[in-house]
PDB file of C-alpha atoms in Angstrom:
ATOM      1  CA  MET A1083     -37.889   0.720  -7.695  1.00 88.00           C
ATOM      2  CA  ARG A1084     -40.106   3.456  -6.757  1.00 94.00           C
ATOM      3  CA  THR A1085     -37.287   6.510  -7.589  1.00 98.00           C
ATOM      4  CA  LEU A1086     -34.238   4.462  -9.660  1.00 98.00           C
ATOM      5  CA  ILE A1087     -34.164   2.702 -13.003  1.00 98.00           C
ATOM      6  CA  LEU A1088     -31.368  -0.465 -11.915  1.00 98.00           C
ATOM      7  CA  ASP A1089     -29.474  -2.569 -14.268  1.00 98.00           C
ATOM      8  CA  GLU A1090     -27.830  -5.297 -12.719  1.00 98.00           C
ATOM      9  CA  ARG A1091     -24.864  -6.823 -14.637  1.00 98.00           C
ATOM     10  CA  ASP A1092     -22.522  -9.591 -13.489  1.00 97.00           C
ATOM     11  CA  ASP A1093     -19.750  -7.002 -13.511  1.00 97.00           C
ATOM     12  CA  ARG A1094     -21.398  -3.674 -12.224  1.00 98.00           C
ATOM     13  CA  VAL A1095     -24.812  -1.909 -11.552  1.00 98.00           C
ATOM     14  CA  ILE A1096     -25.939   1.019 -12.860  1.00 98.00           C
ATOM     15  CA  VAL A1097     -28.462   2.898 -11.022  1.00 98.00           C
ATOM     16  CA  THR A1098     -30.257   5.882 -12.723  1.00 98.00           C
ATOM     17  CA  LEU A1099     -32.141   8.259 -10.207  1.00 98.00           C
ATOM     18  CA  ASN A1100     -35.444   8.948 -11.846  1.00 98.00           C
ATOM     19  CA  ARG A1101     -37.375  11.392 -10.771  1.00 96.00           C
ATOM     20  CA  PRO A1102     -36.570  13.991 -13.549  1.00 94.00           C
ATOM     21  CA  ALA A1103     -40.346  16.195 -12.961  1.00 93.00           C
ATOM     22  CA  ALA A1104     -38.443  17.023  -9.610  1.00 93.00           C
ATOM     23  CA  ARG A1105     -34.707  17.156 -11.416  1.00 95.00           C
ATOM     24  CA  ASN A1106     -34.311  13.472  -9.604  1.00 97.00           C
ATOM     25  CA  ALA A1107     -34.644  16.002  -6.074  1.00 95.00           C
ATOM     26  CA  ILE A1108     -33.489  13.297  -3.271  1.00 95.00           C
ATOM     27  CA  ASN A1109     -36.768  12.213  -1.244  1.00 95.00           C
ATOM     28  CA  ALA A1110     -37.828   9.524   1.513  1.00 94.00           C
ATOM     29  CA  ALA A1111     -38.544   7.315  -1.102  1.00 96.00           C
ATOM     30  CA  MET A1112     -35.146   7.699  -3.232  1.00 97.00           C
ATOM     31  CA  ILE A1113     -33.521   7.157  -0.369  1.00 97.00           C
ATOM     32  CA  ASP A1114     -35.415   3.703   0.632  1.00 97.00           C
ATOM     33  CA  ASP A1115     -34.816   2.645  -2.758  1.00 98.00           C
ATOM     34  CA  LEU A1116     -30.631   3.348  -2.360  1.00 98.00           C
ATOM     35  CA  HIS A1117     -30.452   1.388   1.055  1.00 98.00           C
ATOM     36  CA  ALA A1118     -31.384  -1.338  -1.249  1.00 98.00           C
ATOM     37  CA  VAL A1119     -29.080  -1.070  -3.765  1.00 98.00           C
ATOM     38  CA  CYS A1120     -26.475  -0.890  -1.053  1.00 98.00           C
ATOM     39  CA  ASP A1121     -27.904  -4.072   0.173  1.00 98.00           C
ATOM     40  CA  LEU A1122     -27.415  -5.581  -3.588  1.00 98.00           C
ATOM     41  CA  LEU A1123     -23.667  -4.272  -3.288  1.00 98.00           C
ATOM     42  CA  GLU A1124     -23.176  -5.072   0.183  1.00 98.00           C
ATOM     43  CA  ARG A1125     -24.122  -8.795  -0.677  1.00 98.00           C
ATOM     44  CA  VAL A1126     -22.821  -8.971  -3.597  1.00 98.00           C
ATOM     45  CA  PRO A1127     -19.736  -6.566  -4.299  1.00 98.00           C
ATOM     46  CA  ARG A1128     -19.440  -4.296  -7.486  1.00 98.00           C
ATOM     47  CA  PRO A1129     -19.169  -0.980  -8.798  1.00 98.00           C
ATOM     48  CA  LEU A1130     -21.596   1.027  -8.997  1.00 98.00           C
ATOM     49  CA  LEU A1131     -22.415   3.297 -11.340  1.00 98.00           C
ATOM     50  CA  LEU A1132     -24.867   6.315 -10.366  1.00 98.00           C
ATOM     51  CA  THR A1133     -26.033   8.649 -12.782  1.00 98.00           C
ATOM     52  CA  GLY A1134     -29.421  10.668 -12.917  1.00 98.00           C
ATOM     53  CA  ALA A1135     -32.194  10.933 -15.749  1.00 98.00           C
ATOM     54  CA  GLY A1136     -33.518  13.528 -17.351  1.00 95.00           C
ATOM     55  CA  GLY A1137     -30.303  16.028 -18.055  1.00 95.00           C
ATOM     56  CA  ALA A1138     -30.056  16.539 -14.104  1.00 96.00           C
ATOM     57  CA  PHE A1139     -27.897  14.366 -11.734  1.00 98.00           C
ATOM     58  CA  ALA A1140     -29.689  15.956  -8.565  1.00 97.00           C
ATOM     59  CA  ALA A1141     -30.761  18.736  -7.733  1.00 92.00           C
ATOM     60  CA  GLY A1142     -30.902  18.864  -4.018  1.00 87.00           C
ATOM     61  CA  ALA A1143     -33.279  17.048  -1.336  1.00 82.00           C
ATOM     62  CA  ASP A1144     -36.607  17.151  -0.974  1.00 81.00           C
ATOM     63  CA  ILE A1145     -37.192  20.884   0.324  1.00 81.00           C
ATOM     64  CA  ALA A1146     -41.277  19.950   1.599  1.00 82.00           C
ATOM     65  CA  GLU A1147     -39.966  16.888   3.404  1.00 84.00           C
ATOM     66  CA  LEU A1148     -37.257  18.492   4.789  1.00 80.00           C
ATOM     67  CA  ARG A1149     -39.691  21.356   5.878  1.00 83.00           C
ATOM     68  CA  ALA A1150     -41.384  18.217   7.838  1.00 85.00           C
ATOM     69  CA  ARG A1151     -38.121  17.335   9.325  1.00 79.00           C
ATOM     70  CA  ASP A1152     -37.698  18.434  13.308  1.00 83.00           C
ATOM     71  CA  ARG A1153     -34.694  18.049  15.523  1.00 83.00           C
ATOM     72  CA  ASP A1154     -35.375  14.439  16.463  1.00 85.00           C
ATOM     73  CA  LYS A1155     -34.721  13.498  12.429  1.00 80.00           C
ATOM     74  CA  ALA A1156     -31.968  15.370  12.294  1.00 82.00           C
ATOM     75  CA  LEU A1157     -30.268  13.600  15.070  1.00 82.00           C
ATOM     76  CA  GLN A1158     -31.556  10.404  12.983  1.00 85.00           C
ATOM     77  CA  GLY A1159     -29.000  11.584   9.855  1.00 86.00           C
ATOM     78  CA  ILE A1160     -31.088  10.423   7.106  1.00 88.00           C
ATOM     79  CA  ASN A1161     -29.447  11.263   4.338  1.00 91.00           C
ATOM     80  CA  SER A1162     -25.768  11.496   6.041  1.00 91.00           C
ATOM     81  CA  ARG A1163     -26.450   7.367   7.268  1.00 93.00           C
ATOM     82  CA  LEU A1164     -27.195   6.946   3.468  1.00 96.00           C
ATOM     83  CA  PHE A1165     -24.146   8.727   2.193  1.00 96.00           C
ATOM     84  CA  ASP A1166     -21.873   7.065   4.552  1.00 94.00           C
ATOM     85  CA  ARG A1167     -22.921   3.906   3.565  1.00 97.00           C
ATOM     86  CA  ILE A1168     -22.770   4.500   0.065  1.00 98.00           C
ATOM     87  CA  ALA A1169     -19.208   6.052   0.596  1.00 97.00           C
ATOM     88  CA  ARG A1170     -18.094   2.815   2.089  1.00 96.00           C
ATOM     89  CA  LEU A1171     -19.593   0.354  -0.430  1.00 98.00           C
ATOM     90  CA  PRO A1172     -17.007  -2.249  -0.860  1.00 97.00           C
ATOM     91  CA  MET A1173     -16.339  -1.624  -4.582  1.00 98.00           C
ATOM     92  CA  PRO A1174     -15.431   1.897  -6.309  1.00 98.00           C
ATOM     93  CA  THR A1175     -18.547   3.993  -7.825  1.00 98.00           C
ATOM     94  CA  VAL A1176     -18.215   6.537 -10.092  1.00 98.00           C
ATOM     95  CA  ALA A1177     -21.042   9.381 -10.437  1.00 98.00           C
ATOM     96  CA  ALA A1178     -21.911  10.289 -13.931  1.00 98.00           C
ATOM     97  CA  VAL A1179     -23.232  13.914 -13.431  1.00 98.00           C
ATOM     98  CA  ASP A1180     -24.984  16.003 -16.218  1.00 98.00           C
ATOM     99  CA  GLY A1181     -26.658  19.265 -14.821  1.00 97.00           C
ATOM    100  CA  TYR A1182     -27.322  20.157 -11.512  1.00 97.00           C
ATOM    101  CA  ALA A1183     -25.480  18.513  -8.456  1.00 98.00           C
ATOM    102  CA  ILE A1184     -26.893  20.365  -5.664  1.00 97.00           C
ATOM    103  CA  GLY A1185     -27.692  20.490  -2.272  1.00 95.00           C
ATOM    104  CA  GLY A1186     -27.593  16.475  -1.178  1.00 95.00           C
ATOM    105  CA  GLY A1187     -27.429  16.321  -4.860  1.00 97.00           C
ATOM    106  CA  ALA A1188     -23.791  17.164  -4.379  1.00 98.00           C
ATOM    107  CA  GLU A1189     -23.597  15.273  -1.542  1.00 96.00           C
ATOM    108  CA  LEU A1190     -24.019  12.676  -3.306  1.00 98.00           C
ATOM    109  CA  ALA A1191     -22.108  13.061  -5.561  1.00 98.00           C
ATOM    110  CA  TYR A1192     -19.182  13.399  -3.214  1.00 98.00           C
ATOM    111  CA  ALA A1193     -19.974  10.066  -1.285  1.00 98.00           C
ATOM    112  CA  CYS A1194     -18.312   8.611  -4.936  1.00 98.00           C
ATOM    113  CA  ASP A1195     -15.166   7.587  -5.362  1.00 98.00           C
ATOM    114  CA  VAL A1196     -14.567   9.495  -8.785  1.00 98.00           C
ATOM    115  CA  ARG A1197     -16.641  11.634 -10.728  1.00 98.00           C
ATOM    116  CA  LEU A1198     -17.515  12.606 -14.142  1.00 98.00           C
ATOM    117  CA  ALA A1199     -19.257  15.700 -15.258  1.00 98.00           C
ATOM    118  CA  THR A1200     -20.503  17.599 -19.073  1.00 98.00           C
ATOM    119  CA  PRO A1201     -20.054  21.019 -19.801  1.00 98.00           C
ATOM    120  CA  ALA A1202     -23.676  22.029 -18.025  1.00 98.00           C
ATOM    121  CA  THR A1203     -22.760  20.229 -14.918  1.00 98.00           C
ATOM    122  CA  VAL A1204     -22.862  22.434 -11.839  1.00 98.00           C
ATOM    123  CA  PHE A1205     -21.990  21.441  -8.322  1.00 98.00           C
ATOM    124  CA  GLY A1206     -23.254  23.627  -5.448  1.00 98.00           C
ATOM    125  CA  ASN A1207     -24.339  24.036  -1.429  1.00 96.00           C
ATOM    126  CA  PRO A1208     -27.123  26.320  -0.862  1.00 93.00           C
ATOM    127  CA  GLU A1209     -28.316  25.488   2.382  1.00 93.00           C
ATOM    128  CA  PRO A1210     -27.358  27.916   4.541  1.00 93.00           C
ATOM    129  CA  GLY A1211     -30.018  30.019   2.711  1.00 91.00           C
ATOM    130  CA  LEU A1212     -32.632  27.758   3.542  1.00 89.00           C
ATOM    131  CA  GLY A1213     -31.560  28.226   7.667  1.00 90.00           C
ATOM    132  CA  ILE A1214     -29.463  24.442   7.759  1.00 90.00           C
ATOM    133  CA  LEU A1215     -26.097  22.854   7.081  1.00 89.00           C
ATOM    134  CA  ALA A1216     -25.189  20.422   4.443  1.00 92.00           C
ATOM    135  CA  ALA A1217     -24.661  17.846   7.258  1.00 89.00           C
ATOM    136  CA  ALA A1218     -24.337  15.006   5.165  1.00 91.00           C
ATOM    137  CA  GLY A1219     -21.265  14.912   4.675  1.00 91.00           C
ATOM    138  CA  ALA A1220     -20.204  17.785   2.571  1.00 94.00           C
ATOM    139  CA  CYS A1221     -18.759  19.777   5.812  1.00 92.00           C
ATOM    140  CA  TRP A1222     -16.141  17.441   6.152  1.00 92.00           C
ATOM    141  CA  ARG A1223     -15.894  15.509   2.599  1.00 95.00           C
ATOM    142  CA  LEU A1224     -15.952  18.267   0.668  1.00 97.00           C
ATOM    143  CA  ALA A1225     -12.896  19.303   2.063  1.00 95.00           C
ATOM    144  CA  GLU A1226     -10.763  16.378   1.880  1.00 95.00           C
ATOM    145  CA  LEU A1227     -11.794  16.533  -2.214  1.00 97.00           C
ATOM    146  CA  VAL A1228     -10.983  20.296  -2.916  1.00 98.00           C
ATOM    147  CA  GLY A1229      -9.117  21.086   0.097  1.00 97.00           C
ATOM    148  CA  ARG A1230     -10.237  24.096   3.089  1.00 97.00           C
ATOM    149  CA  SER A1231     -10.422  26.880   0.909  1.00 98.00           C
ATOM    150  CA  VAL A1232     -12.497  26.385  -1.642  1.00 98.00           C
ATOM    151  CA  ALA A1233     -14.909  23.984   0.171  1.00 98.00           C
ATOM    152  CA  LYS A1234     -15.159  27.049   2.950  1.00 98.00           C
ATOM    153  CA  GLN A1235     -16.135  28.927  -0.511  1.00 98.00           C
ATOM    154  CA  VAL A1236     -18.475  27.156  -1.031  1.00 98.00           C
ATOM    155  CA  LEU A1237     -20.081  25.920   1.936  1.00 97.00           C
ATOM    156  CA  LEU A1238     -19.535  29.790   3.376  1.00 97.00           C
ATOM    157  CA  ALA A1239     -19.941  31.881   0.491  1.00 97.00           C
ATOM    158  CA  GLY A1240     -22.872  30.228  -1.569  1.00 96.00           C
ATOM    159  CA  ARG A1241     -20.167  29.927  -4.975  1.00 98.00           C
ATOM    160  CA  GLN A1242     -21.321  27.479  -7.450  1.00 98.00           C
ATOM    161  CA  LEU A1243     -18.626  24.842  -9.177  1.00 98.00           C
ATOM    162  CA  PRO A1244     -19.343  24.513 -12.890  1.00 98.00           C
ATOM    163  CA  ALA A1245     -17.798  21.992 -14.833  1.00 98.00           C
ATOM    164  CA  GLU A1246     -14.153  23.520 -15.361  1.00 98.00           C
ATOM    165  CA  ALA A1247     -13.834  24.582 -12.083  1.00 98.00           C
ATOM    166  CA  ALA A1248     -14.312  21.394 -10.432  1.00 98.00           C
ATOM    167  CA  LEU A1249     -11.815  20.031 -13.030  1.00 98.00           C
ATOM    168  CA  ALA A1250      -9.326  22.426 -11.527  1.00 98.00           C
ATOM    169  CA  CYS A1251      -9.862  21.634  -8.051  1.00 98.00           C
ATOM    170  CA  GLY A1252      -9.693  17.962  -8.708  1.00 98.00           C
ATOM    171  CA  LEU A1253     -13.905  17.463  -7.995  1.00 98.00           C
ATOM    172  CA  VAL A1254     -14.407  15.883 -11.298  1.00 98.00           C
ATOM    173  CA  ALA A1255     -11.650  13.431 -13.410  1.00 98.00           C
ATOM    174  CA  ASP A1256     -12.762  14.804 -16.413  1.00 98.00           C
ATOM    175  CA  ILE A1257     -15.110  16.490 -18.719  1.00 98.00           C
ATOM    176  CA  VAL A1258     -17.038  15.121 -21.565  1.00 98.00           C
ATOM    177  CA  ALA A1259     -19.705  15.474 -23.893  1.00 98.00           C
ATOM    178  CA  PRO A1260     -23.221  14.647 -22.980  1.00 98.00           C
ATOM    179  CA  GLU A1261     -23.656  11.794 -25.482  1.00 98.00           C
ATOM    180  CA  GLU A1262     -20.591  10.449 -23.974  1.00 98.00           C
ATOM    181  CA  LEU A1263     -21.143  10.247 -20.335  1.00 98.00           C
ATOM    182  CA  LEU A1264     -22.531   6.824 -20.210  1.00 98.00           C
ATOM    183  CA  GLY A1265     -19.697   5.322 -22.272  1.00 98.00           C
ATOM    184  CA  ALA A1266     -17.104   7.296 -20.492  1.00 98.00           C
ATOM    185  CA  ALA A1267     -18.205   6.156 -17.070  1.00 98.00           C
ATOM    186  CA  HIS A1268     -18.533   2.517 -18.694  1.00 98.00           C
ATOM    187  CA  ARG A1269     -14.982   2.467 -20.365  1.00 98.00           C
ATOM    188  CA  LEU A1270     -13.617   4.299 -16.673  1.00 98.00           C
ATOM    189  CA  LEU A1271     -15.632   1.279 -14.748  1.00 98.00           C
ATOM    190  CA  ASP A1272     -14.454  -1.532 -17.244  1.00 98.00           C
ATOM    191  CA  ARG A1273     -10.407  -0.656 -16.531  1.00 97.00           C
ATOM    192  CA  MET A1274     -11.495  -0.937 -12.706  1.00 97.00           C
ATOM    193  CA  THR A1275     -13.194  -4.461 -14.109  1.00 96.00           C
ATOM    194  CA  ALA A1276     -10.054  -6.003 -15.567  1.00 97.00           C
ATOM    195  CA  TRP A1277      -8.110  -5.586 -12.376  1.00 96.00           C
ATOM    196  CA  SER A1278      -8.236  -8.287  -9.453  1.00 96.00           C
ATOM    197  CA  PRO A1279     -11.238  -7.418  -7.148  1.00 96.00           C
ATOM    198  CA  ALA A1280      -9.207  -8.898  -4.036  1.00 96.00           C
ATOM    199  CA  ALA A1281      -7.049  -5.488  -4.291  1.00 96.00           C
ATOM    200  CA  LEU A1282      -9.215  -2.871  -5.534  1.00 96.00           C
ATOM    201  CA  ARG A1283     -11.480  -4.134  -2.938  1.00 96.00           C
ATOM    202  CA  LEU A1284      -8.468  -3.715  -0.169  1.00 96.00           C
ATOM    203  CA  THR A1285      -6.654  -0.681  -2.000  1.00 96.00           C
ATOM    204  CA  LYS A1286     -10.396   1.240  -1.225  1.00 96.00           C
ATOM    205  CA  LEU A1287     -10.634  -0.204   2.230  1.00 93.00           C
ATOM    206  CA  VAL A1288      -7.040   1.510   3.150  1.00 92.00           C
ATOM    207  CA  LEU A1289      -7.567   4.284   1.397  1.00 92.00           C
ATOM    208  CA  ASP A1290     -10.626   5.655   3.578  1.00 91.00           C
ATOM    209  CA  ALA A1291      -9.355   4.108   6.627  1.00 86.00           C
ATOM    210  CA  PRO A1292      -8.302   6.850   9.213  1.00 82.00           C
ATOM    211  CA  GLY A1293      -4.711   6.982  10.976  1.00 76.00           C
ATOM    212  CA  VAL A1294      -3.941   3.730  10.566  1.00 67.00           C
ATOM    213  CA  HIS A1295      -1.311   3.576   8.158  1.00 74.00           C
ATOM    214  CA  PRO A1296       1.125   2.086   7.375  1.00 74.00           C
ATOM    215  CA  LEU A1297       0.358  -0.931   9.546  1.00 76.00           C
ATOM    216  CA  ALA A1298      -3.510  -1.083   6.996  1.00 77.00           C
ATOM    217  CA  ASP A1299      -1.600  -1.129   4.651  1.00 74.00           C
ATOM    218  CA  ASP A1300       0.808  -3.842   5.454  1.00 80.00           C
ATOM    219  CA  LEU A1301      -2.092  -6.375   6.572  1.00 83.00           C
ATOM    220  CA  ALA A1302      -3.965  -5.372   3.144  1.00 81.00           C
ATOM    221  CA  GLN A1303      -1.059  -6.334   1.172  1.00 85.00           C
ATOM    222  CA  ALA A1304      -0.427  -9.696   3.546  1.00 86.00           C
ATOM    223  CA  VAL A1305      -3.750 -10.946   2.610  1.00 89.00           C
ATOM    224  CA  LEU A1306      -2.950 -10.530  -1.183  1.00 88.00           C
ATOM    225  CA  PHE A1307       0.529 -11.495  -1.507  1.00 88.00           C
ATOM    226  CA  GLU A1308      -1.231 -15.189  -0.576  1.00 91.00           C
ATOM    227  CA  THR A1309      -4.038 -14.968  -3.329  1.00 90.00           C
ATOM    228  CA  GLU A1310      -3.621 -17.100  -6.026  1.00 93.00           C
ATOM    229  CA  ASP A1311      -4.835 -13.883  -8.542  1.00 91.00           C
ATOM    230  CA  LYS A1312      -1.779 -12.194  -7.534  1.00 91.00           C
ATOM    231  CA  HIS A1313      -0.183 -15.114  -8.193  1.00 90.00           C
ATOM    232  CA  ASP A1314      -1.130 -15.454 -11.746  1.00 92.00           C
ATOM    233  CA  ARG A1315      -1.736 -11.737 -13.190  1.00 91.00           C
ATOM    234  CA  MET A1316       2.419 -11.573 -11.789  1.00 89.00           C
ATOM    235  CA  THR A1317       3.415 -14.527 -13.465  1.00 91.00           C
ATOM    236  CA  LYS A1318       1.341 -13.001 -17.260  1.00 92.00           C
ATOM    237  CA  PHE A1319       3.118  -9.822 -16.548  1.00 86.00           C
ATOM    238  CA  LEU A1320       6.545 -11.482 -16.036  1.00 88.00           C
ATOM    239  CA  GLU A1321       5.874 -13.629 -19.109  1.00 93.00           C
ATOM    240  CA  ARG A1322       4.652 -10.743 -21.581  1.00 90.00           C
ATOM    241  CA  ARG A1323       7.581  -8.947 -20.760  1.00 88.00           C
ATOM    242  CA  ARG A1324       9.876 -11.930 -21.375  1.00 92.00           C
ATOM    243  CA  ARG A1325       8.034 -12.532 -25.142  1.00 92.00           C
ATOM    244  CA  ASP A1326       8.875  -8.854 -25.842  1.00 92.00           C
ATOM    245  CA  SER A1327      12.221  -8.608 -24.462  1.00 89.00           C
ATOM    246  CA  ASP A1328      13.416 -12.011 -26.800  1.00 90.00           C
ATOM    247  CA  ALA A1329      11.008  -9.947 -29.947  1.00 80.00           C
TER     248      ALA A1329
END
């Protein structure tokens, strides 16, 4: 990995964006590296923890590279295809965001399932100031996360969302001190990994499925109802409740 620090564990994968001199701006090499991470997690599904080195998450995309891109490059959706792939990873993804998540960095965070922040966290999408739009998911994903009114304030009026505002509108799940950020993210993943992997995977699939409810819910539940894992977990629950009632 040229631009990432990869920590692969049995029950999770931790990825640190590692271009601190550029505040982890997303360039072509980082895009390639993140695609390699997606290859890994599609082959062996595990939760992903995504964070940034050096007190920043990702302060945008590499502007020099963006300036050189033409219409044909735009139509390839270089960033948007990657972020959509991250959003569609089979297991939950958590973004631990310290410092700036701006432009493409914000869109990368939006693509994750859950975001945690520190008091220094700031989200923003100033792309129109550079003559472009936030075309890697923010124009529709941000509205899904925080509502159309707040999304328009960010995308059309240049509003930035510091940590408290991001928490108030539901963009982040919690605000923790910088030194506690990774610990909080790992505790969140600990809760996830204690649950049924199949149930987590199908819950995410159904939750993100567009316009197919309740059929998708029924089909996913039908699959889970036949698993040994479901039977074992419910048996343990009933046994625990029986012991509690007898005590």
